[in-house]
Coordinates of C-alpha atoms and ligand atoms in Angstrom, one line a residue:
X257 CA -15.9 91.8 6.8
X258 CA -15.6 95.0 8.9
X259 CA -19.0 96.0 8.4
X260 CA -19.9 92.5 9.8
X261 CA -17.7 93.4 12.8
X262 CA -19.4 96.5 13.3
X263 CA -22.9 95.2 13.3
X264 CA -21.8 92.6 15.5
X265 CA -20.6 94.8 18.0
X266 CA -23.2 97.5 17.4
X267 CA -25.7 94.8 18.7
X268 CA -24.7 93.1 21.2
X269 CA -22.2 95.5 22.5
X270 CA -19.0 92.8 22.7
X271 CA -16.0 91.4 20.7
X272 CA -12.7 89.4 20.9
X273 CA -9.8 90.8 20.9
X274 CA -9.2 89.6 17.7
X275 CA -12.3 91.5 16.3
X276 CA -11.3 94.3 18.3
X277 CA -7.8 94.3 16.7
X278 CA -10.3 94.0 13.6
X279 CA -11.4 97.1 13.9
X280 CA -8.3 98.8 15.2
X281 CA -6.4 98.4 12.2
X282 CA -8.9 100.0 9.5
X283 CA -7.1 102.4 7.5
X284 CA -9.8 102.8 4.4
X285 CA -11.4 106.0 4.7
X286 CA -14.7 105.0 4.3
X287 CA -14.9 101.9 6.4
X288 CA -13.8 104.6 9.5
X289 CA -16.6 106.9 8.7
X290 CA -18.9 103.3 9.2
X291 CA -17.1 103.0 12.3
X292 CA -17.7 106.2 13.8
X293 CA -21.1 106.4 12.6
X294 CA -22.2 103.6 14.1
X295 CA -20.8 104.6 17.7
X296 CA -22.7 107.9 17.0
X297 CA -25.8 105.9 16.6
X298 CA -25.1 104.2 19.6
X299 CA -24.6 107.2 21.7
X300 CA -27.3 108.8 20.5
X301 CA -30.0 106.1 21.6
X302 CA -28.5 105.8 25.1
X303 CA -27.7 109.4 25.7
X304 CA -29.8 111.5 23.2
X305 CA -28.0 114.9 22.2
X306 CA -26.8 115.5 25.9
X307 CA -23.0 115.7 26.3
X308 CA -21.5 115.8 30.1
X309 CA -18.7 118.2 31.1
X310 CA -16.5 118.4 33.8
X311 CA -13.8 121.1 35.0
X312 CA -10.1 120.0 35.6
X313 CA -8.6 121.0 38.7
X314 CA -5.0 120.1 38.5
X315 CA -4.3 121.3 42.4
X316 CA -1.1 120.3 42.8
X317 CA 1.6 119.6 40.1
X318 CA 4.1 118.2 42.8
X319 CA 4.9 114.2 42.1
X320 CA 7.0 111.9 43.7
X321 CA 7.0 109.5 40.4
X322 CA 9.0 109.4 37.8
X323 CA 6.9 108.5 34.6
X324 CA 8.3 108.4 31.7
X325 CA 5.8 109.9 29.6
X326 CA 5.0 112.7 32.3
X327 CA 6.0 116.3 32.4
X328 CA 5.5 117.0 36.2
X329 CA 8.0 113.4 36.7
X330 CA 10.1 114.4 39.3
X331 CA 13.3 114.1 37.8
X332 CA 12.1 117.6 35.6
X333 CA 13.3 119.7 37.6
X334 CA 13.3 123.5 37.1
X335 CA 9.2 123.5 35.9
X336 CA 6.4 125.7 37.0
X337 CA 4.7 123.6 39.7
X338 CA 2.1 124.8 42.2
X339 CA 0.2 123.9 45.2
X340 CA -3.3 125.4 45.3
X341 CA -4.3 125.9 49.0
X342 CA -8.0 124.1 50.0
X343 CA -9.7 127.3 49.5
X344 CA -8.6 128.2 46.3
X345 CA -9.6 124.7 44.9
X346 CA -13.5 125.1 46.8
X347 CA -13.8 128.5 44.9
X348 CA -12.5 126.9 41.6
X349 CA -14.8 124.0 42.0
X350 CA -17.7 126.6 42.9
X351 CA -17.1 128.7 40.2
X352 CA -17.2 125.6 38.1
X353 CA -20.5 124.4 39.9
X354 CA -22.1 128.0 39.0
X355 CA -21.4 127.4 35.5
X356 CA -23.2 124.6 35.0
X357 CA -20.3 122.0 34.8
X358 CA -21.0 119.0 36.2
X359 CA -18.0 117.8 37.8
X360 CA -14.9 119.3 39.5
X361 CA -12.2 116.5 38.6
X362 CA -9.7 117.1 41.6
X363 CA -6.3 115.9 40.4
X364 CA -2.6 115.8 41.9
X365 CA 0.8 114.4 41.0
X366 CA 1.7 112.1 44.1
X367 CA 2.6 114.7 46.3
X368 CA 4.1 114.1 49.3
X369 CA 2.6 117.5 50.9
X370 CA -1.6 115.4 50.2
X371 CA -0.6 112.4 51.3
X372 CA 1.1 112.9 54.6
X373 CA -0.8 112.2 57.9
X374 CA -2.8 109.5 56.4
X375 CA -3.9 111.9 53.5
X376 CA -5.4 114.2 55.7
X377 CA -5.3 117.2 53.0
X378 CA -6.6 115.0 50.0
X379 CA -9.4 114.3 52.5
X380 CA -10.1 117.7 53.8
X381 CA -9.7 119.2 50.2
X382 CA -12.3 116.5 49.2
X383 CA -14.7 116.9 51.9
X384 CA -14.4 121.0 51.8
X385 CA -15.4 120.8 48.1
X386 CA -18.1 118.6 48.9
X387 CA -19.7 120.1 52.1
X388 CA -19.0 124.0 50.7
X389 CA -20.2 123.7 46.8
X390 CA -21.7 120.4 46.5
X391 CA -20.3 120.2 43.2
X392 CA -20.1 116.3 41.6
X393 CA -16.7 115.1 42.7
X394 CA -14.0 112.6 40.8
X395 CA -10.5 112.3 42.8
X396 CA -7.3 111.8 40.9
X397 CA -4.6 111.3 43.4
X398 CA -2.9 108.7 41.9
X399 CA -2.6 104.8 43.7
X400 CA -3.9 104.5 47.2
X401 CA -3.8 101.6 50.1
X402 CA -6.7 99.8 49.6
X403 CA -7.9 101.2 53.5
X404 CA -7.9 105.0 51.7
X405 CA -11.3 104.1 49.1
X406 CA -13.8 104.3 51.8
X407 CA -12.2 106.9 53.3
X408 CA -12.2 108.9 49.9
X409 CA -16.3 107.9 49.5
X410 CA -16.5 109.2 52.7
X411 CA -15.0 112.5 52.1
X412 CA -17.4 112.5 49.3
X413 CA -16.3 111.8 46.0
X414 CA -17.9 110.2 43.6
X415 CA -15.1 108.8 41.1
X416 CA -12.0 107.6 41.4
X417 CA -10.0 108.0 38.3
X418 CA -6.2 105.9 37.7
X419 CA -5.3 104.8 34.2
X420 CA -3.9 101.9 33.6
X421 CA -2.4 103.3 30.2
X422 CA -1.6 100.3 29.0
X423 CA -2.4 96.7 29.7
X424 CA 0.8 95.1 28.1
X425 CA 2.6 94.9 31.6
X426 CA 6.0 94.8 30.1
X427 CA 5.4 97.9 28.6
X428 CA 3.6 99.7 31.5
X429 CA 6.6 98.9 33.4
X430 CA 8.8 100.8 31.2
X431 CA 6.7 103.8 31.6
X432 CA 5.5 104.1 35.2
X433 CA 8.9 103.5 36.9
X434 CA 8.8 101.7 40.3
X435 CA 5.3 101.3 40.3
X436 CA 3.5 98.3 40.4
X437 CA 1.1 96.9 37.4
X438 CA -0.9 94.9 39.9
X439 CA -1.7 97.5 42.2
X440 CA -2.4 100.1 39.6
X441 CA -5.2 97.3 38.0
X442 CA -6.7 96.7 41.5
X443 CA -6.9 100.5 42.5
X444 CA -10.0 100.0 40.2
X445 CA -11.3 97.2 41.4
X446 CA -11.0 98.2 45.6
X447 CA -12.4 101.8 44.5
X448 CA -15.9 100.0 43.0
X449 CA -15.5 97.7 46.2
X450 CA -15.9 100.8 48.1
X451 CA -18.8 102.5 46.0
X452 CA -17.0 104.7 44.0
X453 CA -17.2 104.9 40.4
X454 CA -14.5 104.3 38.2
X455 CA -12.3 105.5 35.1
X456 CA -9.8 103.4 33.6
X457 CA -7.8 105.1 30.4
X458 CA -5.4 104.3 27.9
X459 CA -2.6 106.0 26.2
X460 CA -1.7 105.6 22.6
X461 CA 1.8 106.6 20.7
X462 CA 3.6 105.1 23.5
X463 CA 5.4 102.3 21.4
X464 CA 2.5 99.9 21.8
X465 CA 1.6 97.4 19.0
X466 CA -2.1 97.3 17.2
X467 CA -2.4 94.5 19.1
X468 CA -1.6 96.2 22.9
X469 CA -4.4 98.7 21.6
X470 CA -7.0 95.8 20.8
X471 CA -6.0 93.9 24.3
X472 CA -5.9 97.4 26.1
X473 CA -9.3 98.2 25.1
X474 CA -11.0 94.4 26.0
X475 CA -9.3 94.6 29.5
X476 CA -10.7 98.4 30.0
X477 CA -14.1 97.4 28.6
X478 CA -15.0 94.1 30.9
X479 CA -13.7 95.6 34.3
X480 CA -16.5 97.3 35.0
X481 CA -15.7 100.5 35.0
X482 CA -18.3 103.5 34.5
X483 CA -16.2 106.0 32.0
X484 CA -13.1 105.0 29.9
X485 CA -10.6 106.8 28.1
X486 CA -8.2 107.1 25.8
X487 CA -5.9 110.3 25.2
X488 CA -3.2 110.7 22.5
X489 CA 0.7 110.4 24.0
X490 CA 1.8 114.6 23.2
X491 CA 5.9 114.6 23.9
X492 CA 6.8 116.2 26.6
X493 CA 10.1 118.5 27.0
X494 CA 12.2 117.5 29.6
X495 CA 11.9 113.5 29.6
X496 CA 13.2 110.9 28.5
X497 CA 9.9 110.5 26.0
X498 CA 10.4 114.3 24.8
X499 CA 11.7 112.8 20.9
X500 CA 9.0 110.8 20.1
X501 CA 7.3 111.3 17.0
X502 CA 3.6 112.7 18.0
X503 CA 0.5 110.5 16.6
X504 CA -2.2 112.1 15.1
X505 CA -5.8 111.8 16.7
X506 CA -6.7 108.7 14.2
X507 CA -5.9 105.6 16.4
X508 CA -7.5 107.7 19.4
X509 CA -11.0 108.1 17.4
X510 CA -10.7 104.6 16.5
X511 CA -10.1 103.9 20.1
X512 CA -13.1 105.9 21.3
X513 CA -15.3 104.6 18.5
X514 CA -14.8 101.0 19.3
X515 CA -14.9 101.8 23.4
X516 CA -18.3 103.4 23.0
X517 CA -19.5 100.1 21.1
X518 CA -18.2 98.1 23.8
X519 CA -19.5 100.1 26.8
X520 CA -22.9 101.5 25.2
X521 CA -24.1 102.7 28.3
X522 CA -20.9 104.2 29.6
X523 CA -19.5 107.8 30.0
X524 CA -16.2 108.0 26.7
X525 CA -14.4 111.4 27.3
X526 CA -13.7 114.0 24.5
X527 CA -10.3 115.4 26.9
X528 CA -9.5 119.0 25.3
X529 CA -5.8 118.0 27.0
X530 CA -4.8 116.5 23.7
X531 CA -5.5 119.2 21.1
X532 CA -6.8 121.3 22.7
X533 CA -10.6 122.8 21.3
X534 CA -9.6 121.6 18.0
X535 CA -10.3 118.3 19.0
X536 CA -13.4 118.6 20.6
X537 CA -15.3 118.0 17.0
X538 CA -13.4 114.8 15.9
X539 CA -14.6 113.5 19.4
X540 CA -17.6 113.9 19.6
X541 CA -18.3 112.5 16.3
X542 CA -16.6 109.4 17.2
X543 CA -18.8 108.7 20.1
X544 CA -17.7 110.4 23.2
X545 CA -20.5 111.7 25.3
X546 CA -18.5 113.4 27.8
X547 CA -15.9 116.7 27.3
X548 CA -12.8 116.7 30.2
X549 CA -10.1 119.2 30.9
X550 CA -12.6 122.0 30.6
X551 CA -10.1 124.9 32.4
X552 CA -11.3 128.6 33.3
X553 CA -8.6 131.0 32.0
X554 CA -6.6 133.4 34.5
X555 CA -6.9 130.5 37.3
X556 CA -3.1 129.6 36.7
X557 CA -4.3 126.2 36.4
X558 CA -2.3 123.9 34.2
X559 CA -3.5 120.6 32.0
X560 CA -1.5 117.3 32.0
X561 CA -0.7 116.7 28.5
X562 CA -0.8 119.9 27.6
X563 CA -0.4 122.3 29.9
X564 CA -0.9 125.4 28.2
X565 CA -2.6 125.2 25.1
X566 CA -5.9 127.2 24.6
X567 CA -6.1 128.1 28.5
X568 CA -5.5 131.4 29.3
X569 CA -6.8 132.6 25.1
X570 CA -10.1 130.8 26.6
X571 CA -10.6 128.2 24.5
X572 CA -10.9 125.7 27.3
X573 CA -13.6 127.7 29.2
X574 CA -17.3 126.7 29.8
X575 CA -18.6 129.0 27.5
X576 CA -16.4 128.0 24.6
X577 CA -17.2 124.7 24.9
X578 CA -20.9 125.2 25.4
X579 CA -21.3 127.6 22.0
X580 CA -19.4 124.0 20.5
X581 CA -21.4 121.7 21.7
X582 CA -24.6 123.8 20.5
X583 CA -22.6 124.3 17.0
X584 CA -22.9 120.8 16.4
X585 CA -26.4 120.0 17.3
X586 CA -25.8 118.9 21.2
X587 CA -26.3 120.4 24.9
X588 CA -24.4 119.7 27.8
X589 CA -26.2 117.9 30.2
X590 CA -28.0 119.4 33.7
X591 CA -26.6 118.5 37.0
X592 CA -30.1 117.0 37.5
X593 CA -29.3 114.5 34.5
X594 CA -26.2 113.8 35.7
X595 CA -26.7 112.9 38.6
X596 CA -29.4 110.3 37.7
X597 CA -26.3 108.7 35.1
X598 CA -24.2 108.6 38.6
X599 CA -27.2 106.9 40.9
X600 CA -28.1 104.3 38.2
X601 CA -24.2 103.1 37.3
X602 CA -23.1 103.8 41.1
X603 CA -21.7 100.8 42.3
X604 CA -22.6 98.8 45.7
X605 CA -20.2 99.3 48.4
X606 CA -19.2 96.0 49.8
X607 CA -16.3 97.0 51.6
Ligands
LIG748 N1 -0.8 111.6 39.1 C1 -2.0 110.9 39.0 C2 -1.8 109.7 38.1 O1 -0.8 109.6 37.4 O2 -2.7 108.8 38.1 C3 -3.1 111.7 38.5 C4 -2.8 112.5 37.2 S1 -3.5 111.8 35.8 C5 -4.4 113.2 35.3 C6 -2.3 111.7 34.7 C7 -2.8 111.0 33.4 O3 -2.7 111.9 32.3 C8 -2.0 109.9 33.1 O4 -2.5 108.7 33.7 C9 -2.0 109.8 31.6 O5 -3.0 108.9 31.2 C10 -2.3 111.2 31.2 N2 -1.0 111.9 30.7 C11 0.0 112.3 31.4 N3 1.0 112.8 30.6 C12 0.5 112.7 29.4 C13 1.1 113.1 28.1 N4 2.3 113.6 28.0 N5 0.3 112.8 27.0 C14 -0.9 112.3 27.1 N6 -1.5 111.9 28.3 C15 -0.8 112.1 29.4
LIG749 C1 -8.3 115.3 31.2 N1 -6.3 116.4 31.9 O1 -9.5 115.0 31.5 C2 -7.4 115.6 32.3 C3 -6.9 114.4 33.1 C4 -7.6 113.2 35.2 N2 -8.7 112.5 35.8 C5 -8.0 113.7 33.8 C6 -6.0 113.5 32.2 O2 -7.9 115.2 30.1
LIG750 FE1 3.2 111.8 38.7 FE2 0.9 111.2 37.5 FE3 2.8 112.4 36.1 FE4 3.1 109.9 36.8 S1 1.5 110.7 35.5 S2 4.7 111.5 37.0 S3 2.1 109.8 38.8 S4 1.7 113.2 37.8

């Protein structure tokens, strides 16, 4: 019985795949609202009504890759890109910091321009934002050399973010072109080795069976990483994925709901990337604790999966999403509180 399967996992906060796949494939109305309910109630009791938010700071859209699913791949040629320069990206993150966000998420396609000289301007952007606003700090560069983690600590972020997308290595291999499915698992792994929290994420609507989902979400869910995502595949123009019938947000809620059942404790992102504020409701209710791609208007700043939509009509902005979260009964969290989330889930550096 589902309801069974929820309680099960409700309480002691594990499943099999097989249970997870369970759960992944409800389609009765009412046995998702038990679903979502339940990851609510778990939420609730380890977080209260306090929702975490961070500011997206997509500061350069340059990439040497080639994914598939990925508007910035570097085979589209002819799109807006931009580099911003170090200062610009300490007065977005300060700006960011003086509106109560807690976290500048500082994220790049694999740009050539970052990584050169040992990754001396990742570093320096890093350690400028860190030493000048003091803002919380999660690096998205992409995959790293093991020898970079402790060098990105160092610098001073907190996070280091890389999605595995998919766990069905066949499958990732067919989306992130030339890149290895070891290395990308292990950039995880070496980044907790070097006392950095991490976020692992999935995509969904790539052509992945029910059963990729349920396996996706076990193999997220015991590698010990802090937050984990999942985001709905939106078709970009331009690539070789641009004709692929869009998914609605169902599978994603599922996804979330069963993620925050499985990591009680953890931080489950609402990403405003997918649908923009529309979505930010849905979310919520399904469990997440945390709201992502929150981007100030008038910035030119652009979001991954969608890169336009509800920025510059301020949608996206703090105070939209604050007046939300209020709307539905939450607040976002104090830097204070979240900070004392980071210090207890930290991991120890051993390397
Ligand atoms: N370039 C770095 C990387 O790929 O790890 C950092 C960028 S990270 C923000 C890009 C993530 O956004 C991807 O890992 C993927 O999960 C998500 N994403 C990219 N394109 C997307 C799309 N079209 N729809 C949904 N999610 C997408
Ligand atoms: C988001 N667009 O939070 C961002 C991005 C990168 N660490 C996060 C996918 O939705
Ligand atoms: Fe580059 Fe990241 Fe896009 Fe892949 S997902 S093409 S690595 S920006």
């Amino acid at each position: 019985m589902i309801q069974d399967t929820i309680a099960k996992a409700e309480k002691e906060a594990r499943l099999t795949p097989d249970e997870i796949f369970e759960l992944m494939s409800i389609k009765d109305k009412g046995e998702l609202e038990e679903l979502y309910a339940a990851a609510r109630r778990v939420r609730d009791r380890e977080f209260g009504k306090k929702i975490f938010t961070y500011g997206f700071v997509y500061f350069s859209t340059y990439c040497k890759n080639n994914c598939t699913f990925c508007y910035y791949r570097t085979s589209n040629t002819g799109i807006d890109r931009y580099r911003k320069s170090k200062e610009e990206i300490v007065q977005l993150s300060a700006s960011l910091q003086d509106a109560g966000i807690n976290l500048s998420d500082l994220t790049m396609g694999e740009d050539p321009q970052m990584y050169k000289d040992g990754y001396k301007n990742l570093l320096d952007i890093i350690s400028a934002v860190h030493d000048e606003v003091g803002i919380n700090i999660m690096a998205s560069p992409g995959a790293l050399p093991q020898e970079m983690f402790a060098k990105v600590r160092d610098a001073g972020a907190d996070w280091y973010a890389c999605y595995q997308e998919t766990y069905n290595r066949g499958l990732f291999e067919s989306l992130r072109l030339n890149q290895s499915y070891d290395d990308r698992r292990n950039q995880k792994i070496w980044a907790m080795e070097a006392g950095l929290l991490a976020e692992d994420g999935m995509m969904i609507g790539l052509g992945e069976s029910v059963r990729d989902r349920a396996e996706t979400i076990a193999e997220m869910s015991s590698l010990g990483c802090a937050q984990v995502r999942a985001m709905t595949f939106v078709p970009q123009v331009g690539t070789p994925m641009q004709d692929f019938t869009p998914y609605d947000s169902t599978e994603e809620l599922k996804a979330i709901a069963i993620m925050r059942l499985l990591n009680q404790d953890k931080l489950i992102p609402c990403s405003l990337d997918v649908e923009g504020i529309a979505g930010l409701r849905t979310r919520i209710n399904a469990g997440a604790n945390l709201v992502t791609s929150i981007v100030p208007p008038s910035q030119h700043l652009a979001g991954v999966a969608q890169h336009e939509l509800d920025i510059e009509n301020g949608n996206r902005s703090v105070e939209h999403v604050f007046e939300m979260l209020e709307d539905m009964g939450h607040h976002h969290a104090s830097s204070a509180e979240y900070r004392s989330f980071l210090n207890a889930h930290r991991p120890k550096r051993v390397a």
